[in-house]
PDB file of C-alpha atoms in Angstrom:
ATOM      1  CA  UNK K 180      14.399 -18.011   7.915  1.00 66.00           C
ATOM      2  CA  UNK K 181      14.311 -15.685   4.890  1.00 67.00           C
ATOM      3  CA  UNK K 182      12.128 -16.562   2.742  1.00 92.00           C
ATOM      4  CA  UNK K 183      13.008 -14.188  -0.669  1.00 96.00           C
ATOM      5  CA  UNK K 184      17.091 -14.368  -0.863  1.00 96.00           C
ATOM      6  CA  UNK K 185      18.671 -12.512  -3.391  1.00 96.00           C
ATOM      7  CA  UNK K 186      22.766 -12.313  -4.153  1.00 96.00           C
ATOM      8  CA  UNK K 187      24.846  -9.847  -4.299  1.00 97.00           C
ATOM      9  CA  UNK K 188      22.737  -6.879  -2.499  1.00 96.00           C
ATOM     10  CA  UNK K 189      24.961  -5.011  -4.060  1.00 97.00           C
ATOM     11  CA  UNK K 190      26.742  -5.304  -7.618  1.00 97.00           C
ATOM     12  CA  UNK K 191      29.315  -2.580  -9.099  1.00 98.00           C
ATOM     13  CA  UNK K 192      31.088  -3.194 -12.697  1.00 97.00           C
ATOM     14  CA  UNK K 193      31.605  -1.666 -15.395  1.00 97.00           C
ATOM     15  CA  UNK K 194      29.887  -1.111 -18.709  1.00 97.00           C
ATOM     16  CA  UNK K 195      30.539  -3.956 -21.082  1.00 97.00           C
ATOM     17  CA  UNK K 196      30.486  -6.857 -18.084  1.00 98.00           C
ATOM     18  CA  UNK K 197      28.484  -9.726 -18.115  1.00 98.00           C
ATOM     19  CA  UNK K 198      27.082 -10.471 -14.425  1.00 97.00           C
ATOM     20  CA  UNK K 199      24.470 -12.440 -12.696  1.00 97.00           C
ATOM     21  CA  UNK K 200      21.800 -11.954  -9.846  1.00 98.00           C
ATOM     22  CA  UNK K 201      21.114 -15.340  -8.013  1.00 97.00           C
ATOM     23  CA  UNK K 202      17.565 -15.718  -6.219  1.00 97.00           C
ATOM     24  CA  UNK K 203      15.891 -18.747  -3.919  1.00 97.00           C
ATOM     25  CA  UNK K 204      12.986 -19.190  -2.446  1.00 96.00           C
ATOM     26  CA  UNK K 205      11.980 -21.400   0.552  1.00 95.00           C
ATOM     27  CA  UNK K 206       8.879 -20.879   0.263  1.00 93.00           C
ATOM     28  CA  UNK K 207       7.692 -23.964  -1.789  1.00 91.00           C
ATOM     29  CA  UNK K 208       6.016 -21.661  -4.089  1.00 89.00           C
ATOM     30  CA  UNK K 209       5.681 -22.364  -7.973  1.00 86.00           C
ATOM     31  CA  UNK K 210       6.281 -19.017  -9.609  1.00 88.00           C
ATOM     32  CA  UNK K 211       8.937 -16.529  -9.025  1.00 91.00           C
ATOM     33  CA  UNK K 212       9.246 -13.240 -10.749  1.00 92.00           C
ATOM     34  CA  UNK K 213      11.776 -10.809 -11.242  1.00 94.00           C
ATOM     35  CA  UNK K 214      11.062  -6.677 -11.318  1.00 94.00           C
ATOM     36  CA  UNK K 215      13.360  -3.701 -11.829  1.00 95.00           C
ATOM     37  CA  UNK K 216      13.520  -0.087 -10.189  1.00 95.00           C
ATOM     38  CA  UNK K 217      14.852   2.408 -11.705  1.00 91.00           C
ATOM     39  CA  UNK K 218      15.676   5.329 -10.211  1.00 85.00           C
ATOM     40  CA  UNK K 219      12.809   7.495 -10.517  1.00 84.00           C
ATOM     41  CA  UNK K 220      11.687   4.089  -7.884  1.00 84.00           C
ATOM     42  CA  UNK K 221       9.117   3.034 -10.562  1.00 87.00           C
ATOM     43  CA  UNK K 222       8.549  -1.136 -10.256  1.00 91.00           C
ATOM     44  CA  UNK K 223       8.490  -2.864 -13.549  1.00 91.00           C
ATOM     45  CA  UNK K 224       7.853  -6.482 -14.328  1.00 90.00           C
ATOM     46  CA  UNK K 225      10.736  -8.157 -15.987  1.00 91.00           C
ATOM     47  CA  UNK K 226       9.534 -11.880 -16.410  1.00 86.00           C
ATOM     48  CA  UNK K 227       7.853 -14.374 -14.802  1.00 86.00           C
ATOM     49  CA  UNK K 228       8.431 -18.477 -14.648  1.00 86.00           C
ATOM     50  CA  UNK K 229       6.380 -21.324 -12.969  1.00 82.00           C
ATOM     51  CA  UNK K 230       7.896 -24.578 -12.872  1.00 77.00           C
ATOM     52  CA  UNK K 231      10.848 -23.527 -14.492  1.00 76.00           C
ATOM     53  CA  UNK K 232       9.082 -22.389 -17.319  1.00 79.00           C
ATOM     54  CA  UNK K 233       8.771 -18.358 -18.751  1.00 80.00           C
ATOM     55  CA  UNK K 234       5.548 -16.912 -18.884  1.00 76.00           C
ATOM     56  CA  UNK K 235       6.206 -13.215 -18.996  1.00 72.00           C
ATOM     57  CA  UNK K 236       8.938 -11.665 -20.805  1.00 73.00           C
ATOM     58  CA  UNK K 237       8.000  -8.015 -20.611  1.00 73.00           C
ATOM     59  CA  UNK K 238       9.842  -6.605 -23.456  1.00 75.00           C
ATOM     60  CA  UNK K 239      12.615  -6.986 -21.895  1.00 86.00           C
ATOM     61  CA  UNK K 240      15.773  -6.366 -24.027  1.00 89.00           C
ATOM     62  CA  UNK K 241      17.805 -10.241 -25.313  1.00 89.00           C
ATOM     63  CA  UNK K 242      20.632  -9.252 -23.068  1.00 95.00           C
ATOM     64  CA  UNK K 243      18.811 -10.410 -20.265  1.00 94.00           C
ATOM     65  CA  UNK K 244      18.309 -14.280 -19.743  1.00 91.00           C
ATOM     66  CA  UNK K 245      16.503 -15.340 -16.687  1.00 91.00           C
ATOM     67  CA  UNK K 246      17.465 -18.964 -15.664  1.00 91.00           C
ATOM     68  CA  UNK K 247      15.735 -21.592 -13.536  1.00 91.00           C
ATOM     69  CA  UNK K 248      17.496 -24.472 -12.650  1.00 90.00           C
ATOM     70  CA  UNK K 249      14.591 -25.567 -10.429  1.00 90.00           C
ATOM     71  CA  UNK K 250      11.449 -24.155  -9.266  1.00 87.00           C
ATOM     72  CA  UNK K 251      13.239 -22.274  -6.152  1.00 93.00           C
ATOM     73  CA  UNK K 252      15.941 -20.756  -8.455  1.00 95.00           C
ATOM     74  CA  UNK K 253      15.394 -17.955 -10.791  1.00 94.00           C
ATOM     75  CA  UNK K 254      18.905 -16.301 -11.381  1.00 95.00           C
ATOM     76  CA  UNK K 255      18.810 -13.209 -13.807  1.00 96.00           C
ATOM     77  CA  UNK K 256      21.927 -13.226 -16.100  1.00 96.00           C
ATOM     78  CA  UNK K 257      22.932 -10.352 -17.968  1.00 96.00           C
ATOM     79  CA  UNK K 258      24.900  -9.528 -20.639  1.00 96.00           C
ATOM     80  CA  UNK K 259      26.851  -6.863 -21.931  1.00 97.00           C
ATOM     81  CA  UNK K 260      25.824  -4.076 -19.304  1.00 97.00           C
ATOM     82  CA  UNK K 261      24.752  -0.548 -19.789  1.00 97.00           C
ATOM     83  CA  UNK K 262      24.647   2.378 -18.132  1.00 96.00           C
ATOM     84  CA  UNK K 263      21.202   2.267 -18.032  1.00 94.00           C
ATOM     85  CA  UNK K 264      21.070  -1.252 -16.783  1.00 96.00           C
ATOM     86  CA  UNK K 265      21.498   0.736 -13.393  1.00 96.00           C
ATOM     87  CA  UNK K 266      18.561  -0.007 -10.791  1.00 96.00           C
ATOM     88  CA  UNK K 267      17.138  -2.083  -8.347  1.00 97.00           C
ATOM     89  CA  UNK K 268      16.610  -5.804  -8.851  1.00 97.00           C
ATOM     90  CA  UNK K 269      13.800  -7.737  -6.867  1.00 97.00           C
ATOM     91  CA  UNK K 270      12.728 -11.287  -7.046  1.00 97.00           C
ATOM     92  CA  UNK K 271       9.977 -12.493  -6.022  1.00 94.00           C
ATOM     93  CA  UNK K 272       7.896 -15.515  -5.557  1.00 93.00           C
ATOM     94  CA  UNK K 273       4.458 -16.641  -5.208  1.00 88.00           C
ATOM     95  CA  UNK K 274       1.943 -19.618  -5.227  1.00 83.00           C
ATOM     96  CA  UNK K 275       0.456 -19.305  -8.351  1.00 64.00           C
ATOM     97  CA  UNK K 276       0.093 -21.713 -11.292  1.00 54.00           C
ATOM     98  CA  UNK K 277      -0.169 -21.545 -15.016  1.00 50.00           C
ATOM     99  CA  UNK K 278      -3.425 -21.021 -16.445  1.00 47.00           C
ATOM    100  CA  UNK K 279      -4.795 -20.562 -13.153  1.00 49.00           C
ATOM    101  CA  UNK K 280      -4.226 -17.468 -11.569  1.00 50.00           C
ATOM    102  CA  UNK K 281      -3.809 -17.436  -8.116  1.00 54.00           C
ATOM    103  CA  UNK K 282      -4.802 -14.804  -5.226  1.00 65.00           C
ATOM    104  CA  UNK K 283      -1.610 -15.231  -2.749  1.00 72.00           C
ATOM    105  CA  UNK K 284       0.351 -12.371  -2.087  1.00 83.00           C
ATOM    106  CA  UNK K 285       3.771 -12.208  -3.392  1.00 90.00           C
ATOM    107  CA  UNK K 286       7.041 -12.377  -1.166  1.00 93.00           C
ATOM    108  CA  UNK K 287       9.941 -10.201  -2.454  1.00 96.00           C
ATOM    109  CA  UNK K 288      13.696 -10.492  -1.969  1.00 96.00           C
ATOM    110  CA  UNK K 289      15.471  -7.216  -0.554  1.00 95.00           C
ATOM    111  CA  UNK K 290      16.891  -6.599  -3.463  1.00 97.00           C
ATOM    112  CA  UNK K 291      20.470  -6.255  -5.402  1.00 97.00           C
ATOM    113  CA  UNK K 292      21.135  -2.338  -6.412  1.00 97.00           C
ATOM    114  CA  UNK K 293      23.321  -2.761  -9.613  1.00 97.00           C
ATOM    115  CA  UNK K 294      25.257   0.258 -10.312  1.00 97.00           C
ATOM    116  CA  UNK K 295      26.855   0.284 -13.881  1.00 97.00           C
ATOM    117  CA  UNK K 296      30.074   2.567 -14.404  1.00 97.00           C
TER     118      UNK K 296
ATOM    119  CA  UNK N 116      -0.605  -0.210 -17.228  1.00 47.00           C
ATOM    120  CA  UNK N 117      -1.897   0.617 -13.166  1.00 48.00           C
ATOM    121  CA  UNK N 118      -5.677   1.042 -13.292  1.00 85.00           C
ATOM    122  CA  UNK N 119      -5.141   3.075  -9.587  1.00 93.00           C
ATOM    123  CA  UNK N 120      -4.995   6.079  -8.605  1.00 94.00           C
ATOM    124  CA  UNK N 121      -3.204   6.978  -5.080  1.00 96.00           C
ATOM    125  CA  UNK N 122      -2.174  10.699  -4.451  1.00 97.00           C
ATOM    126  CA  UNK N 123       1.449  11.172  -4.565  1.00 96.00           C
ATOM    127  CA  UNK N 124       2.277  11.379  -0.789  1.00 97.00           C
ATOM    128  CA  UNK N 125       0.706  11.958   2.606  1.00 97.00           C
ATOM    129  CA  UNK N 126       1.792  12.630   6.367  1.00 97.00           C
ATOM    130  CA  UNK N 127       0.402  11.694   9.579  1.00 96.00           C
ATOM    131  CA  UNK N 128       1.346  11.864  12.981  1.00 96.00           C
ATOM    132  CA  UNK N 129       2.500   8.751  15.112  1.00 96.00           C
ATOM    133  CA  UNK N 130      -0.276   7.063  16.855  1.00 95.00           C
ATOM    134  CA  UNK N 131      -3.249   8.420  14.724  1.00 96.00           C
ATOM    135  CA  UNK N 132      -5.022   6.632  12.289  1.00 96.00           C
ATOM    136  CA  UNK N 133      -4.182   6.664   8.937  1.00 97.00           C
ATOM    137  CA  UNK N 134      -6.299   6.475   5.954  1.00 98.00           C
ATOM    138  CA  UNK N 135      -4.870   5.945   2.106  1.00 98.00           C
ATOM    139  CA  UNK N 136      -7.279   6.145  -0.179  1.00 98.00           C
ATOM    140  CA  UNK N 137      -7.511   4.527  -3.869  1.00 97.00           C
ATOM    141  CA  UNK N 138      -9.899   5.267  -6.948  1.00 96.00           C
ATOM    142  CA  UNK N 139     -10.386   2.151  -9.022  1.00 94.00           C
ATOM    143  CA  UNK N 140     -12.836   3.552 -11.413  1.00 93.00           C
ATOM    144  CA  UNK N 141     -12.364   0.456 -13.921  1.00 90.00           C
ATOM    145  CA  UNK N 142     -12.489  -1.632 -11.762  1.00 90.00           C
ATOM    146  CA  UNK N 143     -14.066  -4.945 -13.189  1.00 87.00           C
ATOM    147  CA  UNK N 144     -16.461  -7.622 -11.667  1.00 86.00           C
ATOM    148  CA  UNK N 145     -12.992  -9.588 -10.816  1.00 84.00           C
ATOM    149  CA  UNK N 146     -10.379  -7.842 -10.000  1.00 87.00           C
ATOM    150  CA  UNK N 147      -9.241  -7.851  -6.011  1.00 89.00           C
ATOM    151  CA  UNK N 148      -7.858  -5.177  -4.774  1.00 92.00           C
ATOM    152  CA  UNK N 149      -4.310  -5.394  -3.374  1.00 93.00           C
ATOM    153  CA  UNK N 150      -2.520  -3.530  -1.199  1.00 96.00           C
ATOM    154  CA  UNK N 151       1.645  -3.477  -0.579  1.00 97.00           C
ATOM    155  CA  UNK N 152       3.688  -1.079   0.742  1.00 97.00           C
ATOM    156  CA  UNK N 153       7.640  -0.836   0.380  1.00 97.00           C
ATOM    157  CA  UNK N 154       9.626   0.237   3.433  1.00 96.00           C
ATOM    158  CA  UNK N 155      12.906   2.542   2.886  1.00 92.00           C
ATOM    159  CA  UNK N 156      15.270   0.416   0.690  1.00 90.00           C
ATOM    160  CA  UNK N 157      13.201  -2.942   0.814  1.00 94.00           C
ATOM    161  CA  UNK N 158      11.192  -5.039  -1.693  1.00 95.00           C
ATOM    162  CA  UNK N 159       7.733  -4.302  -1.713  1.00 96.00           C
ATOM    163  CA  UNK N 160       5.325  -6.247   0.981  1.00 95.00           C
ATOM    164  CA  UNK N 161       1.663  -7.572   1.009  1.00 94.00           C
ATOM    165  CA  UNK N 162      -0.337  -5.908   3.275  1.00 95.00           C
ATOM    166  CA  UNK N 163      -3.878  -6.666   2.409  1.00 94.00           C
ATOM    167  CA  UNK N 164      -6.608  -7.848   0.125  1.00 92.00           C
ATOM    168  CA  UNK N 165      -9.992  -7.672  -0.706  1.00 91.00           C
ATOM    169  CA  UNK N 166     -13.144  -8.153  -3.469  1.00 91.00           C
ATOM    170  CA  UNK N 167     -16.092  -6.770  -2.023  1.00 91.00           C
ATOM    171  CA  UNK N 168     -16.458  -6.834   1.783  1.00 90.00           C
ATOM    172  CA  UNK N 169     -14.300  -5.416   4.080  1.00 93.00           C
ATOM    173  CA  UNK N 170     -11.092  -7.223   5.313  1.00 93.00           C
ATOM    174  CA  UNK N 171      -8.902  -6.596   8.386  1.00 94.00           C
ATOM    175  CA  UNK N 172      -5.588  -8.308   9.275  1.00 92.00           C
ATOM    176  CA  UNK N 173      -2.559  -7.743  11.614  1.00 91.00           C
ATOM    177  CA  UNK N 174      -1.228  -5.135   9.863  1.00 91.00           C
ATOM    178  CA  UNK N 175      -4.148  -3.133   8.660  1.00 95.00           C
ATOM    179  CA  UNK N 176      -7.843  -2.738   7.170  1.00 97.00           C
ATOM    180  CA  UNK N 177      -9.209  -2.307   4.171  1.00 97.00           C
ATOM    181  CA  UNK N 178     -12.704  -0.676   3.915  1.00 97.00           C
ATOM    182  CA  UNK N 179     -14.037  -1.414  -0.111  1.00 97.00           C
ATOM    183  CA  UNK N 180     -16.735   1.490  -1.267  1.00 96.00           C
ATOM    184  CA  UNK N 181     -20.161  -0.378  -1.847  1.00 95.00           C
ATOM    185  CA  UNK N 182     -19.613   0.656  -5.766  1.00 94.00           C
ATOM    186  CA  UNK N 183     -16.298  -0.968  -5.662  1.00 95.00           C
ATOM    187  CA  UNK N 184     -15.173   2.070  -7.645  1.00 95.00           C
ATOM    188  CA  UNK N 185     -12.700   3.403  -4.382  1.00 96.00           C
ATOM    189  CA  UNK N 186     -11.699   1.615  -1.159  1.00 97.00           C
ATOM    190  CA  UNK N 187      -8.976   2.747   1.447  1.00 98.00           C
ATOM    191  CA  UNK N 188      -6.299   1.308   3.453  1.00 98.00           C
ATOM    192  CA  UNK N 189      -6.721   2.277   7.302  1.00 98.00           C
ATOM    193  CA  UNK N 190      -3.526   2.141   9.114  1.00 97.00           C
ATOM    194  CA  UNK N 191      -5.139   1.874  12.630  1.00 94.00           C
ATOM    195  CA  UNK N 192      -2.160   3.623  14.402  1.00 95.00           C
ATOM    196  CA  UNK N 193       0.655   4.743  12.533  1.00 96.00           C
ATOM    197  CA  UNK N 194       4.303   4.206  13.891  1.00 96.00           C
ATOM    198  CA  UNK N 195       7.377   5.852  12.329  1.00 96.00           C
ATOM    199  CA  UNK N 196       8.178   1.828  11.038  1.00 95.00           C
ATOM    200  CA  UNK N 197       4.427   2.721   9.080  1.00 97.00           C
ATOM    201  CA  UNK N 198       6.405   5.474   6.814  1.00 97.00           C
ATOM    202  CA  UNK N 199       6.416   3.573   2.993  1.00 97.00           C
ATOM    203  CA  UNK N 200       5.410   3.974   0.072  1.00 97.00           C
ATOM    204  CA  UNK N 201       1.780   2.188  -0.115  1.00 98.00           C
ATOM    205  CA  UNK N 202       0.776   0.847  -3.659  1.00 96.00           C
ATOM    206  CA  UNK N 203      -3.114  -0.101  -5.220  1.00 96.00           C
ATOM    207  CA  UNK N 204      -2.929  -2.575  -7.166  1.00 92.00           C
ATOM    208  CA  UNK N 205      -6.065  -4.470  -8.935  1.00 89.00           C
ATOM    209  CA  UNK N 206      -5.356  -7.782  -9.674  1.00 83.00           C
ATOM    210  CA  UNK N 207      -7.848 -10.329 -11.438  1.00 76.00           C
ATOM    211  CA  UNK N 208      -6.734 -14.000 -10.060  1.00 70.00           C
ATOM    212  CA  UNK N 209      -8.464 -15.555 -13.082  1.00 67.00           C
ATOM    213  CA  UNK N 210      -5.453 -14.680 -15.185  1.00 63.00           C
ATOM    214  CA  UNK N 211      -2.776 -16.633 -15.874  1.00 56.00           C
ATOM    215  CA  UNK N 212      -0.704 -14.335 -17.958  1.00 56.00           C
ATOM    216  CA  UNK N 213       0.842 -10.950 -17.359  1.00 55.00           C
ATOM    217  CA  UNK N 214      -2.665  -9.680 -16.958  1.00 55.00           C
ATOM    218  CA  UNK N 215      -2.652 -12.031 -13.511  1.00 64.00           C
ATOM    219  CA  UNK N 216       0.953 -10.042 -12.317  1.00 74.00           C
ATOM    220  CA  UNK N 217       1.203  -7.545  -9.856  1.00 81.00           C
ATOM    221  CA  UNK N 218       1.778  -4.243 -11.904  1.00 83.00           C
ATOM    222  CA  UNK N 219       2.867  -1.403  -9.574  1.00 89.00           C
ATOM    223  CA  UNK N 220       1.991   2.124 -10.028  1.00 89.00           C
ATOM    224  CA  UNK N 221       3.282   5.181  -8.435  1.00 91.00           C
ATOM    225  CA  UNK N 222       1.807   4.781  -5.102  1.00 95.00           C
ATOM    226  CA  UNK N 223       1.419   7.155  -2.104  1.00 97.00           C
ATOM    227  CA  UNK N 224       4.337   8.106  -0.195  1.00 97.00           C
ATOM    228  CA  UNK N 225       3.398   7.848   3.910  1.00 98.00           C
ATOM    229  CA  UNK N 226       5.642  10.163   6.085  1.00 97.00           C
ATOM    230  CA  UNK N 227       5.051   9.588   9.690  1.00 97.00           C
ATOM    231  CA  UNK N 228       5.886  12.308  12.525  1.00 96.00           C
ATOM    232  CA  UNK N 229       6.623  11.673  15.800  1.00 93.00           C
TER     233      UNK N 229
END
């Protein structure tokens, strides 16, 4: 019954590696959303898509692409990792549509730690 | 940018009420105020919401100052599950950009004693 599933919850390699955080939602909802954590545990917006389509890309550096193959998948690839790179990943999802915000809560994954070595 | 501000941490005793306050001094004619909390090495959670009146669910209550400038999260009877960090967040629903996202702040750190 989870609602918020993210894979791996956990994701070791080393600097230099391309990898890739898969997310799905059950929820039926239209936007999903993914925020990092670093270690001072300080939640930052990454980007957000409804429908498949960015909205937000919070200056987030080209090395990350966010993909959504449909509305329940937003996988975050990334590219050439960094030390810094290092955190907590969440997804998220909510009901929420372009143009028209939307007052639903969100639901959030459990999150994939990423360490970078 | 988080228009909230939470005091860093707090502790209660299990089974006593809890109350977390929030200033919102900016707080425009359309932002709702949020609450979510993130349990020990979880993704954050909704707990509550509210514009003007006050709101209570399941999980807790939310009392809104008339002035809409402060409001507080009552946690009617802590448990040690309660112990989170709790997070304010003004949101304005009319948005449909990054000014309509959830933007996190530090929040309050709960400890609950037994």
């Amino acid at each position: 019954d989870t609602a918020v599933s993210q894979t791996p919850k956990y994701l070791v390699t080393q600097m230099g590696n391309d990898k890739s955080i898969k997310c799905e939602q059950n929820l039926g909802h239209d936007t999903m959303y993914w925020y990092k954590q670093d270690s001072k545990k300080f939640l930052k917006i990454m980007f957000s898509y409804n429908n498949k389509e960015l909205i937000i890309n919070e200056t987030v550096p080209n090395r990350f692409s966010p993909k959504s193959p449909d509305k329940a998948h937003l996988n975050l690839h990334i590219n050439s990792l960094e030390l810094g790179d290092s955190a907590v990943y969440f997804c998220a999802s909510s009901p929420f549509s372009r143009g028209r915000g939307s007052n639903y809560g969100y639901t959030f994954g459990s999150g994939t730690r990423l360490t970078v070595v | 940018d988080a228009k909230t501000t939470q005091p860093n941490s707090m502790e209660s005793n299990e089974e006593e009420p809890v109350h977390l306050p929030c200033n919102h001094s900016t707080i425009s004619g359309t932002d709702y105020i949020h609450w979510y909390r993130q349990l020990p090495s979880q993704g954050p959670e909704y707990v509550i919401h509210g514009l003007t009146s006050n709101v209570n669910n399941r999980m807790a209550s939310l009392a809104i100052a008339e002035d809409r400038k402060s409001s507080t999260l009552i946690l009617h009877r802590a448990t040690l599950r309660d112990a989170a960090v709790y997070y304010c967040i003004l949101r304005d629903p009319n948005y449909g950009g990054s000014q309509g996202n959830l933007i996190f702040g530090k929040g309050t750190k709960l400890s609950v004693k037994p």
